[in-house]
Short mmCIF file of C-alpha atoms in Angstrom, two decimals:
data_model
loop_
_atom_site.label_atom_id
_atom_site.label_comp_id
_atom_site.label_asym_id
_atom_site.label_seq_id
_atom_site.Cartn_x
_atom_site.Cartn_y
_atom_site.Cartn_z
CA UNK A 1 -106.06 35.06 61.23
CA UNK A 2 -105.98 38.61 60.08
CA UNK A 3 -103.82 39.81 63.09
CA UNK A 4 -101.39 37.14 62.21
CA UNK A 5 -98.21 38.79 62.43
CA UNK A 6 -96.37 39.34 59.01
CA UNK A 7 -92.07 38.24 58.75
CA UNK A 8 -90.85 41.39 56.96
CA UNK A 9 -89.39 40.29 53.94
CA UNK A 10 -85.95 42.12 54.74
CA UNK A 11 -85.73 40.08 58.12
CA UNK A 12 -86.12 36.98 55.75
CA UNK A 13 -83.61 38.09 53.57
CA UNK A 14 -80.95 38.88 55.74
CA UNK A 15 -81.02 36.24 58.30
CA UNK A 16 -81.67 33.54 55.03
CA UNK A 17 -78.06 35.07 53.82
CA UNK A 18 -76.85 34.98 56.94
CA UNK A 19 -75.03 31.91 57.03
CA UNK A 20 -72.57 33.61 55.26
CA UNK A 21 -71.05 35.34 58.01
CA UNK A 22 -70.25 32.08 59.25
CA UNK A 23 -68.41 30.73 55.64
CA UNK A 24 -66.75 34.15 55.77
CA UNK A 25 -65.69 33.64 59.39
CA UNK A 26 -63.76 30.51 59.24
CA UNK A 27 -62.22 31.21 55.47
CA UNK A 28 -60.86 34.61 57.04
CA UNK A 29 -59.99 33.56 61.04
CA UNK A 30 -57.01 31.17 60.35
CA UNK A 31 -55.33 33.89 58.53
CA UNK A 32 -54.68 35.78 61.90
CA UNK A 33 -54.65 32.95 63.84
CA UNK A 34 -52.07 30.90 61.97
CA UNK A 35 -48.98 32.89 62.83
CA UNK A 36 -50.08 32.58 66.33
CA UNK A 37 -50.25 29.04 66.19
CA UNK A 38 -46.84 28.40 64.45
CA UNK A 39 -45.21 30.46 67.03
CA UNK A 40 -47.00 28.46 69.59
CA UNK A 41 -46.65 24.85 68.35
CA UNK A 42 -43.25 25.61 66.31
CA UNK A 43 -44.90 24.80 63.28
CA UNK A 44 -42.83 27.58 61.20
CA UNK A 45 -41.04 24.36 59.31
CA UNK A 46 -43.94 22.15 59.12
CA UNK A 47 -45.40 23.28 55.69
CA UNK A 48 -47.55 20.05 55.22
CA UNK A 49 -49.13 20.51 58.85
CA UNK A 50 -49.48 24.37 58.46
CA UNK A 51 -51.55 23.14 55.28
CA UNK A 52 -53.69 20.56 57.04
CA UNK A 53 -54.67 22.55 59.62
CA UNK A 54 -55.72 25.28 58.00
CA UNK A 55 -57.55 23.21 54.53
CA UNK A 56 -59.24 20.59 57.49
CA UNK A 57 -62.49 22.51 57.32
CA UNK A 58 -63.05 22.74 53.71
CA UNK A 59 -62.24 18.43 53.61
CA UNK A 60 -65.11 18.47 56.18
CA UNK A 61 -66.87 20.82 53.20
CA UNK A 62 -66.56 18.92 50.65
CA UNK A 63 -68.98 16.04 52.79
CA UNK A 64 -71.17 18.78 54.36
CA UNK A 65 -72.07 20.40 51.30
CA UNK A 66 -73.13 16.83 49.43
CA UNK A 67 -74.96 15.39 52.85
CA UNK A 68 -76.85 18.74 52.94
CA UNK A 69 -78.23 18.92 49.72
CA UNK A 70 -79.59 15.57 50.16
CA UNK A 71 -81.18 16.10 53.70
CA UNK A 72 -82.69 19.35 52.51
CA UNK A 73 -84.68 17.82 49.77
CA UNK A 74 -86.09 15.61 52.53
CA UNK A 75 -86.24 17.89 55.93
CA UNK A 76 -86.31 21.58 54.45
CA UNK A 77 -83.51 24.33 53.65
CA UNK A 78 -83.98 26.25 56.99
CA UNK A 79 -84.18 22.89 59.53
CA UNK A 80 -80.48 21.97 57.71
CA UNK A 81 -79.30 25.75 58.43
CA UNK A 82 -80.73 25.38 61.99
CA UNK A 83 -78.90 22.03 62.55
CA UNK A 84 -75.39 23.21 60.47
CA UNK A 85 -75.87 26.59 63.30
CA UNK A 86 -75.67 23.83 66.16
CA UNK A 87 -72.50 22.21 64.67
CA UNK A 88 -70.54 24.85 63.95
CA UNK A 89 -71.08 26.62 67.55
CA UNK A 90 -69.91 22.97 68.84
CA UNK A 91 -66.66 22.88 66.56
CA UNK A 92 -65.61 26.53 66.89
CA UNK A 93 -65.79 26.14 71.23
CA UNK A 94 -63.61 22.34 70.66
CA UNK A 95 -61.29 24.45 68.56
CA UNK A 96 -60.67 26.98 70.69
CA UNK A 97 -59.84 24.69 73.82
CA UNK A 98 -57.24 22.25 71.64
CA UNK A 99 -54.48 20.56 74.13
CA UNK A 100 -50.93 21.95 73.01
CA UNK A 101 -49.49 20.53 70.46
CA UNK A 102 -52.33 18.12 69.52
CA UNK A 103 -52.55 18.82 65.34
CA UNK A 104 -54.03 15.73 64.95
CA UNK A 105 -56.92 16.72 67.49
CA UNK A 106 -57.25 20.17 66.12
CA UNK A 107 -57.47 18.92 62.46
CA UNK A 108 -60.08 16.51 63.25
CA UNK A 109 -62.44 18.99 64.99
CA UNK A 110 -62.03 21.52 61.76
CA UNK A 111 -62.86 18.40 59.68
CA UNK A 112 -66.46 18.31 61.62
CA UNK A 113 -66.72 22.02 61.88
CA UNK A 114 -66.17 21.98 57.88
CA UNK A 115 -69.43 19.39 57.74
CA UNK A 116 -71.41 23.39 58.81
CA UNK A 117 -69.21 25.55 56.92
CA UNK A 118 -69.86 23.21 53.24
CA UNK A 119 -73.87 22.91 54.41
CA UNK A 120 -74.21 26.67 54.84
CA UNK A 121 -72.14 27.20 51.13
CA UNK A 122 -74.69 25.04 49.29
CA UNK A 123 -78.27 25.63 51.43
CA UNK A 124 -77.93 29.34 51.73
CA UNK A 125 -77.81 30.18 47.61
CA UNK A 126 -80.41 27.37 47.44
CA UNK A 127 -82.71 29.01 50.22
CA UNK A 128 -82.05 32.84 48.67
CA UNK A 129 -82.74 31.72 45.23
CA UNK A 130 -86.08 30.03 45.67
CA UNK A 131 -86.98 32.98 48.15
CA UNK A 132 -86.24 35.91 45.40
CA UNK A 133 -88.08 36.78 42.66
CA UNK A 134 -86.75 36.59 39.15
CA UNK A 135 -85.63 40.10 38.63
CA UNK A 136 -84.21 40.63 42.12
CA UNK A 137 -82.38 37.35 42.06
CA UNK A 138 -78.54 38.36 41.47
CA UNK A 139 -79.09 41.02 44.32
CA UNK A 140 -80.46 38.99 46.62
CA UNK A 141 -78.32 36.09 45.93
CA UNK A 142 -75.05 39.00 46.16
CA UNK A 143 -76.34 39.77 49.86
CA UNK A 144 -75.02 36.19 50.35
CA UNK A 145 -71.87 37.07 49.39
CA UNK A 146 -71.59 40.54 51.35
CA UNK A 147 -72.18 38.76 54.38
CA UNK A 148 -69.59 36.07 53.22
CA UNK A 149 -67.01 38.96 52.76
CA UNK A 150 -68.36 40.58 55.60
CA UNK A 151 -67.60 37.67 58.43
CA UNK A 152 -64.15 37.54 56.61
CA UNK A 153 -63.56 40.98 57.55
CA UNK A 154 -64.96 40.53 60.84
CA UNK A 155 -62.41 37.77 61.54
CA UNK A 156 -59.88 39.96 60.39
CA UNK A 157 -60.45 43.01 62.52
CA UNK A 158 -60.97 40.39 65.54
CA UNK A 159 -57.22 39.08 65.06
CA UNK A 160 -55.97 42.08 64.64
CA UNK A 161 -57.84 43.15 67.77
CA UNK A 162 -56.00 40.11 69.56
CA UNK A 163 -52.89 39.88 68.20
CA UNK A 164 -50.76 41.81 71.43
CA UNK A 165 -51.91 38.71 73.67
CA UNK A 166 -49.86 36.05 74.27
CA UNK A 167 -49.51 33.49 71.82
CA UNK A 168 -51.25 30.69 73.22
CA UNK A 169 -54.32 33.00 73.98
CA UNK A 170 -54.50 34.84 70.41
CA UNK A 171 -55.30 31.62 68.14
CA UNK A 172 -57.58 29.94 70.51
CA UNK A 173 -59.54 32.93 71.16
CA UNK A 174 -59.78 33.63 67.47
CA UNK A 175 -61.08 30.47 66.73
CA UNK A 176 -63.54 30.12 69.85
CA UNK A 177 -65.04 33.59 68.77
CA UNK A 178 -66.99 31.90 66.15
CA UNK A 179 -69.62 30.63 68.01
CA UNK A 180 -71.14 33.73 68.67
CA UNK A 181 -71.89 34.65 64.86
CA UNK A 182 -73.87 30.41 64.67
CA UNK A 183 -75.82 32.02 67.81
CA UNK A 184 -77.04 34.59 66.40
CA UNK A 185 -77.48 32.74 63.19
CA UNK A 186 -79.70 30.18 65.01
CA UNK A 187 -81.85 32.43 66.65
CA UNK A 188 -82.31 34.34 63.47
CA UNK A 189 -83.67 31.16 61.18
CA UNK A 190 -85.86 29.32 63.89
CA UNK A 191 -88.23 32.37 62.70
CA UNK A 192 -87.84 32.55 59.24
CA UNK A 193 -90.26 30.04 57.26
CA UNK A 194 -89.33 27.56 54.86
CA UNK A 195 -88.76 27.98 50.62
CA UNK A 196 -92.46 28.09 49.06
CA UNK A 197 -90.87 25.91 46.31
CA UNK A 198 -90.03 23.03 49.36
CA UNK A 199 -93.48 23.14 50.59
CA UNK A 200 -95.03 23.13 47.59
CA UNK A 201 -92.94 19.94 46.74
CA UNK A 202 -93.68 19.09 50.12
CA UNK A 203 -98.01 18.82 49.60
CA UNK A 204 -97.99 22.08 51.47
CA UNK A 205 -99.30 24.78 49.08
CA UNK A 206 -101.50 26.60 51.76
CA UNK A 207 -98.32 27.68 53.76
CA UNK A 208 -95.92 28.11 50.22
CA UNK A 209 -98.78 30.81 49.42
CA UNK A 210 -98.46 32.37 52.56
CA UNK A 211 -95.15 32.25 52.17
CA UNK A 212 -95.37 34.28 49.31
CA UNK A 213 -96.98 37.07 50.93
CA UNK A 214 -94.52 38.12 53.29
CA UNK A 215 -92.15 38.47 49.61
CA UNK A 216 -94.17 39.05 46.67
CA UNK A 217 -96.05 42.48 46.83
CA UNK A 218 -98.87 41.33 43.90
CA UNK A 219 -101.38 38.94 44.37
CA UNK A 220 -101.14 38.57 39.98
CA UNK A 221 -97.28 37.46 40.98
CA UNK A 222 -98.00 35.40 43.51
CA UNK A 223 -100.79 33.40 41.62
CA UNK A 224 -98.55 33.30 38.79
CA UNK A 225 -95.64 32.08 40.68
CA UNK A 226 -98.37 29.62 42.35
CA UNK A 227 -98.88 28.19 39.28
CA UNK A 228 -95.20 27.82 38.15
CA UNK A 229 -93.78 26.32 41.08
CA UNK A 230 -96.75 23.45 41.25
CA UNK A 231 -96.69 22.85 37.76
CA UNK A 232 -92.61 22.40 37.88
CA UNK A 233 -93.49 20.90 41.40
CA UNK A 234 -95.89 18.10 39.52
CA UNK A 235 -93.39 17.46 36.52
CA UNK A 236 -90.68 16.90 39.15
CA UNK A 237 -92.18 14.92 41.06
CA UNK A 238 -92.50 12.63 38.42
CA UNK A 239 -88.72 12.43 37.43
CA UNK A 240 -87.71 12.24 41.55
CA UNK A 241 -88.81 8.77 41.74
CA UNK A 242 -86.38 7.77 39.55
CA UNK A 243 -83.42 10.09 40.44
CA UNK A 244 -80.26 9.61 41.57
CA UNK A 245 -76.95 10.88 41.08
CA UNK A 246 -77.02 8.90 38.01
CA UNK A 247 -79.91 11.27 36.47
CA UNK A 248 -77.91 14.72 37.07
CA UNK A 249 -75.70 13.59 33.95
CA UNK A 250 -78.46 12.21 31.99
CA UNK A 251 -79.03 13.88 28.84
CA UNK A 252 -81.74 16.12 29.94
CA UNK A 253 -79.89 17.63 32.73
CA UNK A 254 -76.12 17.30 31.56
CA UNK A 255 -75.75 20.53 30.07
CA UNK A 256 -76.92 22.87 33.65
CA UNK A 257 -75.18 20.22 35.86
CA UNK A 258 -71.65 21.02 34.07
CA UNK A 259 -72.51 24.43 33.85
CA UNK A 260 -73.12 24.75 37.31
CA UNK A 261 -70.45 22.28 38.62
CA UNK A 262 -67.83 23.84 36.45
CA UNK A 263 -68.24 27.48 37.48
CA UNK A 264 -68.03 26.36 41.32
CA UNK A 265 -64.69 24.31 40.92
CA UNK A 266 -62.81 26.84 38.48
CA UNK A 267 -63.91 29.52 41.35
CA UNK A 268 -61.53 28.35 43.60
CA UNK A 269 -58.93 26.63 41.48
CA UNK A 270 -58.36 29.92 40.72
CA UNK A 271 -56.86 30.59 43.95
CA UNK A 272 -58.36 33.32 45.75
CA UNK A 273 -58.40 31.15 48.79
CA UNK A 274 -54.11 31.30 48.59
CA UNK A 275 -54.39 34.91 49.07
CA UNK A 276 -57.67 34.79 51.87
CA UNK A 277 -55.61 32.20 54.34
CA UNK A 278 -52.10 32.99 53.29
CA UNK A 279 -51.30 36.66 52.94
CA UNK A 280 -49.39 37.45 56.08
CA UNK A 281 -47.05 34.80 55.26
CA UNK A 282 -47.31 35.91 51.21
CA UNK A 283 -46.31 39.69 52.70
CA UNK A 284 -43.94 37.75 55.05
CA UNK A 285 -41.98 35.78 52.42
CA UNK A 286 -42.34 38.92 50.05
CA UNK A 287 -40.85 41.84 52.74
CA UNK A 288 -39.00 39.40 55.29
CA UNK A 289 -41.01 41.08 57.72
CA UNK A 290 -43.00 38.41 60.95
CA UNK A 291 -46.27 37.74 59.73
CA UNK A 292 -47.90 38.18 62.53
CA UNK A 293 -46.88 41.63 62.14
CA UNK A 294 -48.65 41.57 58.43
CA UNK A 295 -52.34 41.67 60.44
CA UNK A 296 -53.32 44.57 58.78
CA UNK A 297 -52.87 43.50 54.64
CA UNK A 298 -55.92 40.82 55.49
CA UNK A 299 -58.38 44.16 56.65
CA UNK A 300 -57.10 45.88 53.40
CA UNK A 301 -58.00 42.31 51.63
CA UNK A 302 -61.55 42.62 53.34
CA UNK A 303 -62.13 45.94 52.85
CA UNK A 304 -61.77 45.21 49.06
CA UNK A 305 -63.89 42.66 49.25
CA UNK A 306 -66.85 44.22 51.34
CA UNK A 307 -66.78 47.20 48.83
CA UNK A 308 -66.37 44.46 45.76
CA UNK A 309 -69.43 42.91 47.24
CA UNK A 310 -71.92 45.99 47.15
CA UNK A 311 -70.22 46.91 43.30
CA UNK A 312 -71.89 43.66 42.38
CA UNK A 313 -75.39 44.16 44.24
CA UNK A 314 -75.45 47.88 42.51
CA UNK A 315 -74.78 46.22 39.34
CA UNK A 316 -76.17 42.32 39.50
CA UNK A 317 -79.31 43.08 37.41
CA UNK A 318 -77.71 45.02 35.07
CA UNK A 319 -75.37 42.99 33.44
CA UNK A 320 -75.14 39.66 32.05
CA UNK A 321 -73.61 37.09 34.68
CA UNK A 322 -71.72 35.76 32.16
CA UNK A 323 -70.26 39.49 30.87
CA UNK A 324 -69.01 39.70 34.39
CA UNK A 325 -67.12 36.15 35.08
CA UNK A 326 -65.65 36.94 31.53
CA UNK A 327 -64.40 40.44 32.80
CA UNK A 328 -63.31 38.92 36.21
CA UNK A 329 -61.64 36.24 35.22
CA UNK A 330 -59.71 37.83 32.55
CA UNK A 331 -58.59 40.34 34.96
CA UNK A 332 -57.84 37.93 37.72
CA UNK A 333 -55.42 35.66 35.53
CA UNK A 334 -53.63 38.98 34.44
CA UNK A 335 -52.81 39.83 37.94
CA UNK A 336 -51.81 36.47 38.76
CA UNK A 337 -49.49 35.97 35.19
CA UNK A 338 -48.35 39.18 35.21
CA UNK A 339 -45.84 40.15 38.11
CA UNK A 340 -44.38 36.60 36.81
CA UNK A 341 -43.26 37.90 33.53
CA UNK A 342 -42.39 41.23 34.75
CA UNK A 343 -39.89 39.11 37.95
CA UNK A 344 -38.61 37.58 34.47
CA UNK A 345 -37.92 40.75 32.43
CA UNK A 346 -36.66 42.76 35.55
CA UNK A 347 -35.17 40.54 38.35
CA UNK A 348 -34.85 42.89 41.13
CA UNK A 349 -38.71 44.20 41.51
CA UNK A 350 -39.59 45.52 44.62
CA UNK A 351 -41.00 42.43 45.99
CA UNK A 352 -44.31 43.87 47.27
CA UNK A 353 -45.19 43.74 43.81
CA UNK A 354 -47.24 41.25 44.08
CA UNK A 355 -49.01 42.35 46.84
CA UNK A 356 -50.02 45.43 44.60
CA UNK A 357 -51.27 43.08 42.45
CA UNK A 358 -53.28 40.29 44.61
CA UNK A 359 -55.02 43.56 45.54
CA UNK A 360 -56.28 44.45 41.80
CA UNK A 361 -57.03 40.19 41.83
CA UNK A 362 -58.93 40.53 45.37
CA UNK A 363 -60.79 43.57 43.59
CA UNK A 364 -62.55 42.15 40.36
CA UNK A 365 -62.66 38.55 42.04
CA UNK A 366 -65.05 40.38 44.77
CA UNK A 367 -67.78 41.61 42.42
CA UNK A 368 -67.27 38.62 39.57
CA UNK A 369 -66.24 35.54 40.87
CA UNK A 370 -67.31 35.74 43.93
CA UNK A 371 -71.13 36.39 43.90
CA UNK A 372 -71.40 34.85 40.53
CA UNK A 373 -70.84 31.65 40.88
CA UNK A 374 -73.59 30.64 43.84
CA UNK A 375 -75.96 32.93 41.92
CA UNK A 376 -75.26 30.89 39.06
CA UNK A 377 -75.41 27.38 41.14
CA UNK A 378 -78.66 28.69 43.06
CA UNK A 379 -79.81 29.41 39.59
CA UNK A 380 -79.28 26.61 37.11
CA UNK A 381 -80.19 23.81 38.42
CA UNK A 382 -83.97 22.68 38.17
CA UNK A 383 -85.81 21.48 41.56
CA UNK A 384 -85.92 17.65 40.99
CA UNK A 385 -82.00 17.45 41.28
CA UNK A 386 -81.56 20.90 43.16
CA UNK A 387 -81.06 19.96 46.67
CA UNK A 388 -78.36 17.32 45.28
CA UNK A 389 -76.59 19.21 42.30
CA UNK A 390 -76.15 22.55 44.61
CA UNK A 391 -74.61 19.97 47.31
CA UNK A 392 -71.83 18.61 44.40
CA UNK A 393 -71.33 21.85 42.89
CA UNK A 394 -70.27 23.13 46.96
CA UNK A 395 -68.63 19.84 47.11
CA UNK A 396 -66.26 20.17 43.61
CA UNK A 397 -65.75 24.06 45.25
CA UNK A 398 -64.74 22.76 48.34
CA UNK A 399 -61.91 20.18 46.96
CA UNK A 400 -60.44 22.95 44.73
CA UNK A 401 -60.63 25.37 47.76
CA UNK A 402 -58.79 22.41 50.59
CA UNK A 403 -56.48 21.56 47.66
CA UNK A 404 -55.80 24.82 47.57
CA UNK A 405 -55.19 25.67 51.09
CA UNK A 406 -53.44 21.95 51.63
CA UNK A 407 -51.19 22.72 48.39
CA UNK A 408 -50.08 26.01 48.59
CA UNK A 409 -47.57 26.42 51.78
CA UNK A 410 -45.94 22.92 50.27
CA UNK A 411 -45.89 24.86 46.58
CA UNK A 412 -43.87 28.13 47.68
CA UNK A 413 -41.69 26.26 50.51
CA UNK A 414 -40.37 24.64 46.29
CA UNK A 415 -40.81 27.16 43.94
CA UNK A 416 -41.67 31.11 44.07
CA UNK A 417 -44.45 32.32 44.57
CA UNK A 418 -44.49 34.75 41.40
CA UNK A 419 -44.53 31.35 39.37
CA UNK A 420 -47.38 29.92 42.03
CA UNK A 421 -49.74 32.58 41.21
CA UNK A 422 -48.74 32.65 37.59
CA UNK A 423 -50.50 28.51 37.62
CA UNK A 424 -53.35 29.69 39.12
CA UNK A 425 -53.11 32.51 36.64
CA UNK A 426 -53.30 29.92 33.80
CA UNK A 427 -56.54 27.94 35.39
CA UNK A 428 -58.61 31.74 35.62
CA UNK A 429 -58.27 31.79 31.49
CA UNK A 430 -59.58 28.40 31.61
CA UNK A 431 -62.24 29.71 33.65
CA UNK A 432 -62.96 32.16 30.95
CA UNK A 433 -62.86 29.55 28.18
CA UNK A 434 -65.46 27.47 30.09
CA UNK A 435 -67.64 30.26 30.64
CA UNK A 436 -68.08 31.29 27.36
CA UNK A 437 -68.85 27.29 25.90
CA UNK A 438 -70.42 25.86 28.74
CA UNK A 439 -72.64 28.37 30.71
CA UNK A 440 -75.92 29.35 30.07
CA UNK A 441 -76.93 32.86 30.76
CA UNK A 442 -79.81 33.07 33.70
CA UNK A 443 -79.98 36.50 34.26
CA UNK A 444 -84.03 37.84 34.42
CA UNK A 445 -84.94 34.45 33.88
CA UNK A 446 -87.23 32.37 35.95
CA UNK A 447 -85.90 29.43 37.44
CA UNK A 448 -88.43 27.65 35.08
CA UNK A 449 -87.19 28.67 31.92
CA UNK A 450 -83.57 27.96 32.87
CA UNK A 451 -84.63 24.31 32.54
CA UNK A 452 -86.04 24.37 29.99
CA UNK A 453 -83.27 25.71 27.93
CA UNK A 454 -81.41 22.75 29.56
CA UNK A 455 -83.73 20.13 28.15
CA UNK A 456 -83.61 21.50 24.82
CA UNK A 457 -79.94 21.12 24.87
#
């Protein structure tokens, strides 16, 4: 037993954020890929189409997410990764051999590939959060989102890689590409081991203490945290036998389940997702310019966001998470609002405008928004209703994010877009409002005290 071979706690760290590459993969690929396709299945007049097939996997996402949270309270966080890894290499190969022409079939097989993409958004906070210590929480949790923005990059570099081949080739290629990232993210997670807090609830304290060593450098700590998780463990297990979905908006959860659910949905009502699918054909509609020719805007978009990312891992710890979605959002609904009234006051802006501003959005949504709000769901929700409030919170994210990519193409084939962006403009304030009423502050705080402060509500 004492040559048992340790897991590092890095290799645990990064292949449990892992799944983010994946989430960032398929948000980013359609971006390149979608010009390719429209030229290829003269889609260039079929707004509502454009919109389904691009939103189809976040409607899968909105079901993954829910089913996952409920199948990882029963089979583990890590066997649910393992088995969302298996589906999305699946979809991502049936996407990237669609017949021509066949919309229907190719919306249908995003739908299923969205079941991986919405398991991966709600297990992986859940999994990071009950892995990290209190104080190294928000960092730990903001690797999830680096590798998010990272595998958004990656897709972008990759179409603009293929975008000199043929049509036909580009998209599929694009899409197919993906199944090499749920490879490596299967291979990583069969070794990792499973959340001490899931074992524990599981009967299996011997192996959540083991667990423990490979993250927690102090035998005081892990004792201590020992003690926490099978106290919380014991009090939970009292309350599971009566919950349901019901019980997250009884009175003793209510206040975290809003809190949580809220943050998730206003993330992407906001509509960063408009920008992350659509901005070749924003620059296209802006400049008049092909969009497939616009390949390079989505790297600058990614870049942002990579270096957004590591902003909020330098500085997660030392702020309050609800300082930053304050700053963020205020920011974000300036950039959005403002190039409306300034269209208004001066009619003949230089169109890329805009652009100038998504960019200043893109910024202080990457190291706000972003990581905040699954550091905040992997953080407020106490473990009796975890596995399923983390799986609605993904769900309510996924609606606003397929409305959002479903909605948008319709919205500026009607109106402009300057008055498009100022709407979603409107909803970031709103996010700001909610923020400051409705969301408790977690930072430094163990995952024990946050409920508390909800049942005291």
């Amino acid at each position: 037993m004492e040559k048992e071979k340790k897991i590092p706690s890095g290799f645990i760290y990064f292949f449990g954020s892992f799944g983010g590459i994946l989430f960032g993969y398929d948000i980013g690929v359609m971006t390149g890929a979608l010009p390719f396709l429209q030229i290829d299945w003269s889609l260039q007049n079929s707004a509502g189409v454009v919109g389904w097939i691009t939103s189809a996997v976040m409607f899968g996402a909105i079901f993954g997410g829910a089913l996952a949270g409920q199948l990882s309270d029963k089979l583990g966080r890590r066997k649910m990764i393992l088995i969302s890894a298996i589906i999305f290499m699946i979809g991502s190969v049936l996407s990237g051999v669609s017949p021509h022409n066949g919309s229907i079939y190719l919306i249908i097989v995003r739908i299923f590939l969205g079941t991986a993409v919405g398991a991966a958004s709600a297990l992986v906070p859940a999994y990071m959060s009950e892995m990290a210590p209190a104080k190294l929480r928000g960092q730990l949790s903001g690797l999830n989102q680096t590798m998010i923005v990272s595998g958004m990059l990656l897709s972008y570099i990759v179409d603009f890689l293929l975008k000199d081949l043929p049509e036909h080739w580009a998209w599929r290629l694009m899409l197919g590409l993906a199944a090499i990232p749920a490879l490596i993210l299967y291979v990583g997670v069969a070794k990792l081991p499973e959340s001490p807090r899931f074992l524990v609830k599981s009967g299996k304290e011997d192996e959540a203490r083991k667990v423990l060593t490979y993250i927690r450098k102090d035998d005081n700590e892990i004792d201590q945290e020992m003690a926490d998780i099978k106290a919380t463990a014991q009090d939970e297990t009292k309350a599971a036998t009566s919950t349901s979905w019901g019980t997250l908006f009884s009175g003793k959860y209510r206040y975290l389940v809003i809190a949580g659910i809220g943050v998730a949905a206003f993330q992407q009502f906001q509509g960063a997702n408009a920008i992350f699918y659509y901005i070749p054909l924003i620059v296209e509609k802006a400049t008049g310019n092909a969009a497939s020719s616009a390949l390079m805007w989505p790297i600058i978009q990614g870049v942002i966001l990579v270096i957004g990312s590591l902003v909020y891992i330098a500085i997660a710890d030392k702020f309050n998470r609800r300082t930053l979605i304050m700053l963020g959002g205020t920011v974000m609904g300036l950039s959005f609002i403002l190039p409306a009234i300034i269209n208004m006051l001066i009619p003949n802006t230089n169109p890329m405008m805009i652009v100038v501003f998504l960019c200043i959005y893109v910024a202080f949504y990457s190291f706000t928004w972003a990581p905040l709000t699954w550091v905040i769901v992997g953080e407020v929700f106490p473990l009796a209703i975890r596995g399923r409030a983390s799986g609605l919170a993904s769900s309510f994210n996924w609606i606003g994010s397929f409305l959002v990519g479903l909605l948008f193409p319709i919205m500026t084939a009607s109106m402009s877009q300057e008055a498009v962006f100022a709407i979603f403009g409107i909803i970031c304030v709103l996010g700001v409002v909610f923020t400051k009423f409705c969301v408790p502050e977690t930072r430094g705080r163990s995952l024990e005290e946050i409920e508390e402060e909800g049942t005291n509500k």
